[in-house]
GROMACS .gro file of C-alpha atoms in nm:
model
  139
    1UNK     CA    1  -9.642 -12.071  10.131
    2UNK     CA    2  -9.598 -11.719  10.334
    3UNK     CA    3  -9.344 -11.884  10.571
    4UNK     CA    4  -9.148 -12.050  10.294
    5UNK     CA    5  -9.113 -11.736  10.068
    6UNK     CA    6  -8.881 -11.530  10.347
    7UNK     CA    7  -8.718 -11.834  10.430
    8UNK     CA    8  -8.624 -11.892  10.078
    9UNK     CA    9  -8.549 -11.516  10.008
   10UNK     CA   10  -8.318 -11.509  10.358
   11UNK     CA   11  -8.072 -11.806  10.225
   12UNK     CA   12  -8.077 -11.707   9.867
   13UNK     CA   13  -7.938 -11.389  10.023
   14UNK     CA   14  -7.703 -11.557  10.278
   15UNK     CA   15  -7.572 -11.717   9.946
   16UNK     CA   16  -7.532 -11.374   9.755
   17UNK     CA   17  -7.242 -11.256   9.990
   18UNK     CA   18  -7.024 -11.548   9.975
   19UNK     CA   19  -6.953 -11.491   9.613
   20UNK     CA   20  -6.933 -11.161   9.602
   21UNK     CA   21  -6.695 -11.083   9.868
   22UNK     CA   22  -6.395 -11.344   9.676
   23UNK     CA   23  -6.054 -11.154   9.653
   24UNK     CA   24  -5.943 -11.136   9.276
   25UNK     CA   25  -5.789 -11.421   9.199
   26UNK     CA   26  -5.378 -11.351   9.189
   27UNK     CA   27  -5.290 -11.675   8.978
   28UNK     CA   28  -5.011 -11.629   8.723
   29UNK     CA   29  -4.613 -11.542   8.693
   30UNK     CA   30  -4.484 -11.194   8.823
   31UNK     CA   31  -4.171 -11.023   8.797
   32UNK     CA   32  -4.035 -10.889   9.203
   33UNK     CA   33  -4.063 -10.550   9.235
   34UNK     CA   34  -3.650 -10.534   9.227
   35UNK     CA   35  -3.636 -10.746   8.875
   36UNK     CA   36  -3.424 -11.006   9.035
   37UNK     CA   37  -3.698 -11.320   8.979
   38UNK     CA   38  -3.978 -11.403   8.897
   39UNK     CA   39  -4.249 -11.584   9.094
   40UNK     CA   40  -4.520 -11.852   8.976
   41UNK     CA   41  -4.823 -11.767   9.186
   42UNK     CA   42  -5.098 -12.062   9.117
   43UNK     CA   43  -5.293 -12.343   9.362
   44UNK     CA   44  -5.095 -12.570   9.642
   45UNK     CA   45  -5.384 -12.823   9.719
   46UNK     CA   46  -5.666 -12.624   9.863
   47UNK     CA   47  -5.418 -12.319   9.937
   48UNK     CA   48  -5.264 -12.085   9.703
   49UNK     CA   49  -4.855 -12.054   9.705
   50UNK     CA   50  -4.558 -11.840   9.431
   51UNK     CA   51  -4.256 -12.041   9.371
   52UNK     CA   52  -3.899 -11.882   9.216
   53UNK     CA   53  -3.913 -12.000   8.938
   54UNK     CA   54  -3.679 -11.821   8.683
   55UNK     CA   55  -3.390 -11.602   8.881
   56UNK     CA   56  -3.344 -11.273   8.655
   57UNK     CA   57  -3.054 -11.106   8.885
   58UNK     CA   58  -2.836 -11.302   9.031
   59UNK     CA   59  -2.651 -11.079   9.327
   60UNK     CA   60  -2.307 -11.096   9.336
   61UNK     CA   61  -2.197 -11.356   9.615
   62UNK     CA   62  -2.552 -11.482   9.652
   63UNK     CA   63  -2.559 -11.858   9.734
   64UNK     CA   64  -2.727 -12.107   9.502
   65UNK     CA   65  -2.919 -12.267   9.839
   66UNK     CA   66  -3.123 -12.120  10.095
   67UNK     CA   67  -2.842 -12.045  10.353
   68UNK     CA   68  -2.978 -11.831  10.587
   69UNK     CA   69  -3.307 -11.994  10.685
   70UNK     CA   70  -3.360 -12.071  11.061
   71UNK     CA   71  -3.436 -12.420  10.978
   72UNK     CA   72  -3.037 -12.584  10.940
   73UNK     CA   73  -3.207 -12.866  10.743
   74UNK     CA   74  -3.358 -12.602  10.498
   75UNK     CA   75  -2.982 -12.456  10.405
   76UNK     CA   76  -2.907 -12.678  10.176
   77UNK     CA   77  -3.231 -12.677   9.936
   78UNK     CA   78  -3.205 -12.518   9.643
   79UNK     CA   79  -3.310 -12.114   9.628
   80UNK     CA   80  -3.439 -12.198   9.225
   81UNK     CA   81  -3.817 -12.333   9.298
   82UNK     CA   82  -3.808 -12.226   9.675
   83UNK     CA   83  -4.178 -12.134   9.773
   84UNK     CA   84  -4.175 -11.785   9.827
   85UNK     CA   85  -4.568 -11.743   9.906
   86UNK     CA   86  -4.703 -11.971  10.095
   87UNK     CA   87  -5.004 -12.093  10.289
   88UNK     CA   88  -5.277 -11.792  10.114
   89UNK     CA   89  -5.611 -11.821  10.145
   90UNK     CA   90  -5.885 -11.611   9.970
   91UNK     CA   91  -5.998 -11.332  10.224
   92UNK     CA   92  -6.246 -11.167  10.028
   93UNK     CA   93  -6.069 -10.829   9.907
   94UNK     CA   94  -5.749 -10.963   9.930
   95UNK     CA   95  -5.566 -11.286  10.008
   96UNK     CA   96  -5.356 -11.344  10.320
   97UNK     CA   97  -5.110 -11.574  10.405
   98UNK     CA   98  -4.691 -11.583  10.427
   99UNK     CA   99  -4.395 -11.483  10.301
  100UNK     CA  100  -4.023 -11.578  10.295
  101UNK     CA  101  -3.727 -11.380  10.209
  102UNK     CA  102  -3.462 -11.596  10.148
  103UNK     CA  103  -3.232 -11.284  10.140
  104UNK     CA  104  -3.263 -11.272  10.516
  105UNK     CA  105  -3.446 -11.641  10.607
  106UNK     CA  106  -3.759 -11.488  10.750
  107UNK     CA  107  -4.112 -11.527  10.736
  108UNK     CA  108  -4.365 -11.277  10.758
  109UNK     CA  109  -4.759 -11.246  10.752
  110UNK     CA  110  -4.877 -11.102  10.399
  111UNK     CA  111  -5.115 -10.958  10.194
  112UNK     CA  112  -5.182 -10.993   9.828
  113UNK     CA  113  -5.423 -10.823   9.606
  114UNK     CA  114  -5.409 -10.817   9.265
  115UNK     CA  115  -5.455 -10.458   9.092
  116UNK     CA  116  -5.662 -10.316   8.820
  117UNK     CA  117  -5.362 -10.326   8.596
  118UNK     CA  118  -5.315 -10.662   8.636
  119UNK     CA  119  -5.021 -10.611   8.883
  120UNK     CA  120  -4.985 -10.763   9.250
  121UNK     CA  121  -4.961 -10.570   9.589
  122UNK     CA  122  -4.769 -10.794   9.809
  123UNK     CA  123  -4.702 -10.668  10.170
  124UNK     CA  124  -4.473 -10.832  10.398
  125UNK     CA  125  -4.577 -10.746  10.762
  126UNK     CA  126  -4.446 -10.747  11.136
  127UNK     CA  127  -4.737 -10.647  11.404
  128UNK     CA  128  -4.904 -10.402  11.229
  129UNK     CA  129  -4.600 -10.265  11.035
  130UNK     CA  130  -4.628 -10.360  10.662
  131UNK     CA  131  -4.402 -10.296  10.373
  132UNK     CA  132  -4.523 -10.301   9.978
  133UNK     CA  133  -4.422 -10.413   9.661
  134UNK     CA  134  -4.576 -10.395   9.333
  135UNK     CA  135  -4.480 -10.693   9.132
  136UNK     CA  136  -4.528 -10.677   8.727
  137UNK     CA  137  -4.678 -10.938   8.532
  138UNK     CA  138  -4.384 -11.127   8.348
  139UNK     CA  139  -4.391 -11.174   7.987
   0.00000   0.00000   0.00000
C-alpha cells in the first residue's frame, strides 16, 4: 500500500500540469487592429484557424482576390473568407501558429494570447523580430 500511495500521488500530479498550463482559449470574432475586417477565430479540425469574414474598409484599389500571394494558383481565390490564422495550436500561455497578410502575400510565425479585457495580442514574427496588434472583440 506504501509503494502505491507515491505512485498514485506522482501521476495525479503529472496530470495537474497539463491542465493548468492551457493558453486561454482565443475563440470568437475580432475586429484588426486597423478596423479594416474582421476575423472569425474558432476550431479547423484539431487546429485552431481566423477567417475574413466581414471586410469593414475596403482600401482604395484593393483587389477582390488574393493577388499577391507567392502561390500563382492562390491569386485568384477570393480575399472574403481567406484564412488569415492558420495552423495554431494551444502552447500553454499562449497559442502559436501562422499568419498571412494578404496585403503583402506573406506568411509569418505568430503568437496569440487573448487579454484580460477580452482582446487578442496577435504578433506576426520574422527570426526573433515580432510586431503586435491588439485586435477588439467585434460586436
Amino acid at each position: 500500500m506504501r509503494i502505491m500511495l507515491p505512485a498514485a500521488l506522482a501521476l495525479l500530479a503529472a496530470a495537474v500540469p497539463a491542465t493548468a498550463f492551457a493558453a486561454t482559449p482565443i475563440a470568437g470574432r475580432y475586429v484588426t487592429e486597423d478596423g479594416a475586417g474582421v476575423i472569425t477565430v474558432g476550431p479547423c479540425g484539431s487546429l485552431t484557424c481566423g477567417k475574413l469574414t466581414t471586410i469593414l474598409k475596403k482600401r482604395p484599389g484593393a483587389a477582390d482576390t488574393d493577388v499577391n500571394n507567392s502561390d500563382a494558383s492562390l491569386r485568384s481565390r477570393p480575399v472574403l473568407g481567406m484564412p488569415i490564422l492558420s495552423e495554431f495550436r494551444d502552447a500553454g500561455k499562449d497559442w502559436r501558429g501562422k499568419i498571412y497578410d494578404p496585403r503583402n502575400g506573406k506568411t509569418y510565425k505568430s503568437i496569440v494570447a487573448k487579454n484580460a479585457d477580452g482582446t487578442l495580442a496577435v504578433k506576426g514574427c520574422i527570426a526573433f523580430f515580432c510586431q503586435t496588434q491588439t485586435w477588439r472583440p467585434a460586436k
